[in-house]
Amino acid sequence: MKAKDKIFQVKKTLNLRGNLVSLDTPAVMGILNITPDSFYSLGRQNTEKEILSAAENMLAEGALILDIGGYSSRPNAEDISTEFETDRISKALALIVKEFPEVYISIDTFRSSVAKVAIDQGACIINDISGGTLDTNMFETVAKLNVPYIMMHMRGTPQDMVQHTDYENLLKQMTLFFSERVEKLRILGVKDIILDPGFGFAKTAKQSYEILRNLDYFKGMRLPLLAGLSRKSMIYRTLDISAEEALNGTTALNMAALINGASLLRVHDVKAAVETVQLYKAIYP
């Protein structure tokens, strides 16, 4: 390895419940939306049977992590109470942990109290779409719980983020956002941090493609990158199709993300993503 490559060498391990998990081969995170209004109709799991069936299928297809969310973060989504969100995820966690006790679960929430409940009930990663901007207690909570933290870049809230797409220099402003917040986490003692550029979150489709094209711009942070591109509007609006028809487009963009440095793919369709990773590794062993 050349000296300049070592400078930007990305951290390739995660401590998940005391197990050191390697990301030398990019991992796949399966999406479990415990919400009635996910933008992708086939990605909604609301009954006990649907939740367990989806979890079983994703794990069988090769998902390393299941990402459980009880708050819809699509643009203009309804704002629900903390109590309602907690109730949703608690029921799902109880089902999944009982049936699959060894599973690695990520809790998709920007609320520290929800995150704490989820970790107490068996989750082992916190996935925060706001990067700690919507709950001032989140970073301290992550530090106390001593779990990996996925920090996504977003401006505003899910309800108004479409109004916050004005950037002077998108990549530089995102890097500043990440740098400042990673430093705060480091001071608190958080060791495992994953960066998510937040495709579609306070970004136009054009801006999201700019980020994807320049994903390796963030290698200087030396942290694993998560790409959440699955069936998003940047795909189906570009192709003039529906989210339900966007698997092929998702696969194409996931390969681009892997080539440009992603270590994790967050997806609705685990089998397709796992195969994409296998082909990527065949090209770049």
XYZ file of C-alpha atoms in Angstrom:
285
model
C 0.000 0.000 0.000
C 1.306 3.405 -0.986
C 1.890 6.029 1.712
C -0.781 8.341 0.290
C -3.309 5.466 0.389
C -2.557 4.861 4.071
C -3.393 8.483 4.825
C -6.949 7.911 3.594
C -7.294 4.335 4.803
C -10.904 3.846 5.878
C -11.763 2.098 9.133
C -13.021 -1.355 8.166
C -14.364 -2.859 11.393
C -17.412 -2.427 13.618
C -17.861 -3.605 17.197
C -21.306 -5.179 17.245
C -22.202 -6.533 20.684
C -18.567 -7.345 21.378
C -17.986 -8.980 17.987
C -15.460 -7.328 15.705
C -17.166 -7.368 12.312
C -15.104 -6.736 9.191
C -16.259 -4.478 6.366
C -13.472 -5.526 4.000
C -16.317 -6.996 1.988
C -19.096 -4.390 1.912
C -22.099 -5.347 4.015
C -25.823 -5.187 3.313
C -28.395 -3.673 5.662
C -32.008 -4.721 5.135
C -34.743 -2.123 5.633
C -37.670 -2.989 7.895
C -40.131 -0.090 7.879
C -42.660 -0.533 10.674
C -44.718 2.312 9.257
C -47.936 2.458 7.205
C -46.744 5.166 4.816
C -43.287 4.253 3.499
C -42.746 5.679 0.005
C -42.220 2.100 -1.255
C -45.463 0.176 -0.809
C -43.856 -3.284 -0.806
C -41.402 -2.184 1.885
C -44.013 -1.744 4.598
C -44.206 -4.393 7.309
C -47.045 -3.839 9.756
C -48.359 -7.191 10.972
C -46.406 -9.669 13.102
C -46.390 -12.129 10.226
C -45.089 -9.528 7.757
C -42.354 -8.378 10.136
C -41.071 -11.882 10.886
C -41.329 -12.997 7.271
C -39.388 -9.970 6.038
C -36.711 -10.418 8.712
C -36.321 -14.129 7.949
C -36.054 -13.525 4.209
C -33.511 -10.717 4.547
C -31.299 -12.716 6.878
C -31.516 -15.785 4.632
C -30.525 -13.638 1.651
C -27.414 -12.377 3.391
C -28.214 -9.183 5.297
C -25.672 -8.472 8.018
C -27.908 -5.927 9.730
C -31.652 -5.289 9.917
C -32.558 -1.598 10.117
C -35.848 -1.047 11.953
C -37.668 2.268 11.697
C -40.963 3.371 13.191
C -40.955 6.970 11.931
C -41.491 7.642 8.249
C -38.843 10.059 6.989
C -40.102 10.479 3.443
C -40.649 14.110 2.366
C -43.696 15.667 4.045
C -44.253 12.600 6.216
C -46.543 12.890 9.213
C -44.824 13.781 12.483
C -45.705 11.183 15.121
C -45.181 11.288 18.883
C -42.185 9.762 20.634
C -44.546 7.423 22.480
C -46.099 6.170 19.245
C -42.710 5.611 17.633
C -41.421 3.790 20.724
C -44.456 1.520 20.798
C -44.035 0.622 17.132
C -40.385 -0.313 17.325
C -40.697 -2.106 20.683
C -43.247 -4.560 19.318
C -41.122 -5.269 16.250
C -37.922 -5.656 18.270
C -39.553 -8.093 20.682
C -40.694 -10.276 17.781
C -37.403 -10.265 15.911
C -35.077 -10.690 18.894
C -37.126 -13.620 20.177
C -37.090 -15.351 16.791
C -33.548 -14.371 15.745
C -31.555 -13.746 18.965
C -28.185 -13.422 17.203
C -29.300 -10.783 14.687
C -27.622 -7.385 14.475
C -30.313 -4.690 14.559
C -29.990 -1.011 13.784
C -32.609 1.408 15.099
C -33.543 4.102 12.601
C -34.479 7.103 14.764
C -33.418 10.677 15.459
C -34.811 10.572 19.019
C -32.404 9.628 21.780
C -35.118 8.214 24.043
C -36.315 5.881 21.287
C -32.730 4.867 20.576
C -32.138 3.989 24.227
C -35.264 1.838 24.414
C -34.267 0.027 21.238
C -30.709 -0.669 22.431
C -32.067 -1.904 25.753
C -34.361 -4.256 23.828
C -31.707 -5.786 21.599
C -30.638 -3.330 18.890
C -26.901 -2.624 18.656
C -26.572 0.311 16.219
C -28.172 3.766 16.134
C -29.013 5.127 12.677
C -29.831 8.841 12.935
C -31.071 10.633 9.809
C -30.432 14.007 11.432
C -26.819 13.453 12.473
C -27.756 14.604 15.965
C -29.304 17.914 14.875
C -32.873 17.099 15.936
C -32.110 15.868 19.451
C -29.370 17.538 21.493
C -29.169 14.476 23.764
C -28.388 12.023 20.984
C -24.589 12.175 21.054
C -24.367 11.720 24.830
C -26.846 8.851 24.567
C -24.746 7.142 21.896
C -21.650 7.539 24.058
C -23.349 6.117 27.162
C -24.770 3.169 25.229
C -21.359 2.524 23.602
C -22.762 1.444 20.234
C -21.910 2.278 16.601
C -23.577 5.408 15.268
C -24.656 6.091 11.701
C -24.561 9.833 11.104
C -26.584 10.996 8.128
C -26.408 14.449 6.578
C -29.725 16.257 6.416
C -30.991 19.811 6.756
C -34.263 20.669 8.440
C -36.779 17.928 9.178
C -38.536 15.304 7.056
C -41.467 17.715 6.927
C -39.524 20.655 5.445
C -36.221 19.277 4.100
C -37.259 19.867 0.473
C -36.975 23.594 1.242
C -33.306 23.292 2.299
C -31.499 22.349 -0.918
C -29.623 25.628 -1.445
C -25.865 25.017 -1.081
C -22.935 27.194 -2.066
C -20.640 24.160 -2.226
C -22.448 20.927 -1.462
C -19.500 18.603 -0.864
C -17.510 21.072 1.226
C -20.519 21.963 3.372
C -21.292 18.301 3.952
C -17.676 17.634 4.909
C -17.739 20.504 7.385
C -20.966 19.146 8.876
C -19.457 15.689 9.280
C -16.108 16.949 10.591
C -17.614 19.114 13.313
C -19.998 16.435 14.500
C -17.506 13.579 14.346
C -15.186 15.650 16.550
C -17.959 16.030 19.145
C -18.554 12.288 19.138
C -14.836 11.568 19.465
C -14.599 13.866 22.488
C -17.423 11.869 24.076
C -15.553 8.623 23.378
C -17.640 7.219 20.524
C -15.413 4.852 18.533
C -17.539 3.434 15.712
C -18.996 6.074 13.399
C -20.464 5.490 9.930
C -21.222 8.353 7.555
C -24.336 8.462 5.373
C -24.495 11.302 2.808
C -28.280 11.232 2.910
C -29.254 10.828 -0.717
C -32.489 12.753 -1.283
C -32.515 14.304 2.181
C -32.424 18.058 1.610
C -30.879 17.346 -1.793
C -32.276 17.514 -5.288
C -31.805 14.564 -7.615
C -29.006 16.450 -9.359
C -27.268 17.058 -6.028
C -27.669 13.406 -5.039
C -25.994 12.306 -8.267
C -23.196 14.779 -7.617
C -22.643 13.152 -4.221
C -22.709 9.641 -5.669
C -20.260 10.612 -8.406
C -17.904 12.074 -5.784
C -18.512 9.675 -2.911
C -14.788 9.076 -2.510
C -14.500 12.781 -1.654
C -15.390 11.719 1.894
C -12.563 9.180 2.162
C -10.555 11.815 3.981
C -12.834 11.259 6.973
C -11.420 7.703 7.158
C -14.812 6.352 8.231
C -17.065 3.737 6.618
C -19.669 5.134 4.224
C -23.244 3.918 4.004
C -25.199 4.340 0.771
C -28.979 4.470 1.081
C -30.149 4.603 -2.525
C -32.784 1.898 -2.551
C -35.728 2.705 -4.857
C -35.428 6.454 -4.180
C -36.997 9.205 -6.248
C -33.617 10.103 -7.758
C -33.950 6.759 -9.544
C -37.600 6.429 -10.424
C -38.144 10.040 -11.416
C -35.056 10.005 -13.606
C -36.345 6.863 -15.325
C -40.000 7.985 -15.279
C -41.127 4.845 -13.467
C -42.479 4.025 -9.990
C -40.605 3.034 -6.834
C -41.966 -0.462 -7.333
C -40.167 -0.622 -10.702
C -36.855 0.796 -9.477
C -34.910 -2.334 -8.515
C -32.770 -2.352 -11.655
C -31.908 1.320 -11.156
C -31.123 0.662 -7.508
C -28.697 -2.101 -8.450
C -26.954 0.170 -10.951
C -26.484 2.947 -8.408
C -25.429 0.529 -5.673
C -22.598 -0.682 -7.899
C -21.551 2.934 -8.481
C -21.602 3.496 -4.714
C -19.410 0.458 -4.095
C -16.909 1.502 -6.755
C -16.753 4.967 -5.195
C -16.132 3.728 -1.650
C -19.327 2.589 0.106
C -18.856 -0.043 2.811
C -22.545 -0.613 3.528
C -25.639 -0.726 1.321
C -29.010 -0.007 2.949
C -31.664 -1.683 0.816
C -35.171 -3.069 0.510
C -33.976 -5.902 -1.756
C -31.232 -7.818 0.025
C -30.627 -10.603 -2.506
C -29.962 -8.145 -5.334
C -27.622 -6.083 -3.151
C -25.664 -9.117 -1.947
C -25.202 -10.219 -5.561
C -24.054 -6.707 -6.463
C -21.426 -6.892 -3.718
C -20.295 -10.316 -4.959
C -19.838 -8.988 -8.481
C -18.076 -5.894 -7.199
C -15.621 -8.116 -5.306
C -15.092 -10.209 -8.436
C -14.067 -7.029 -10.261
C -12.106 -5.537 -7.353
C -10.915 -8.506 -5.199
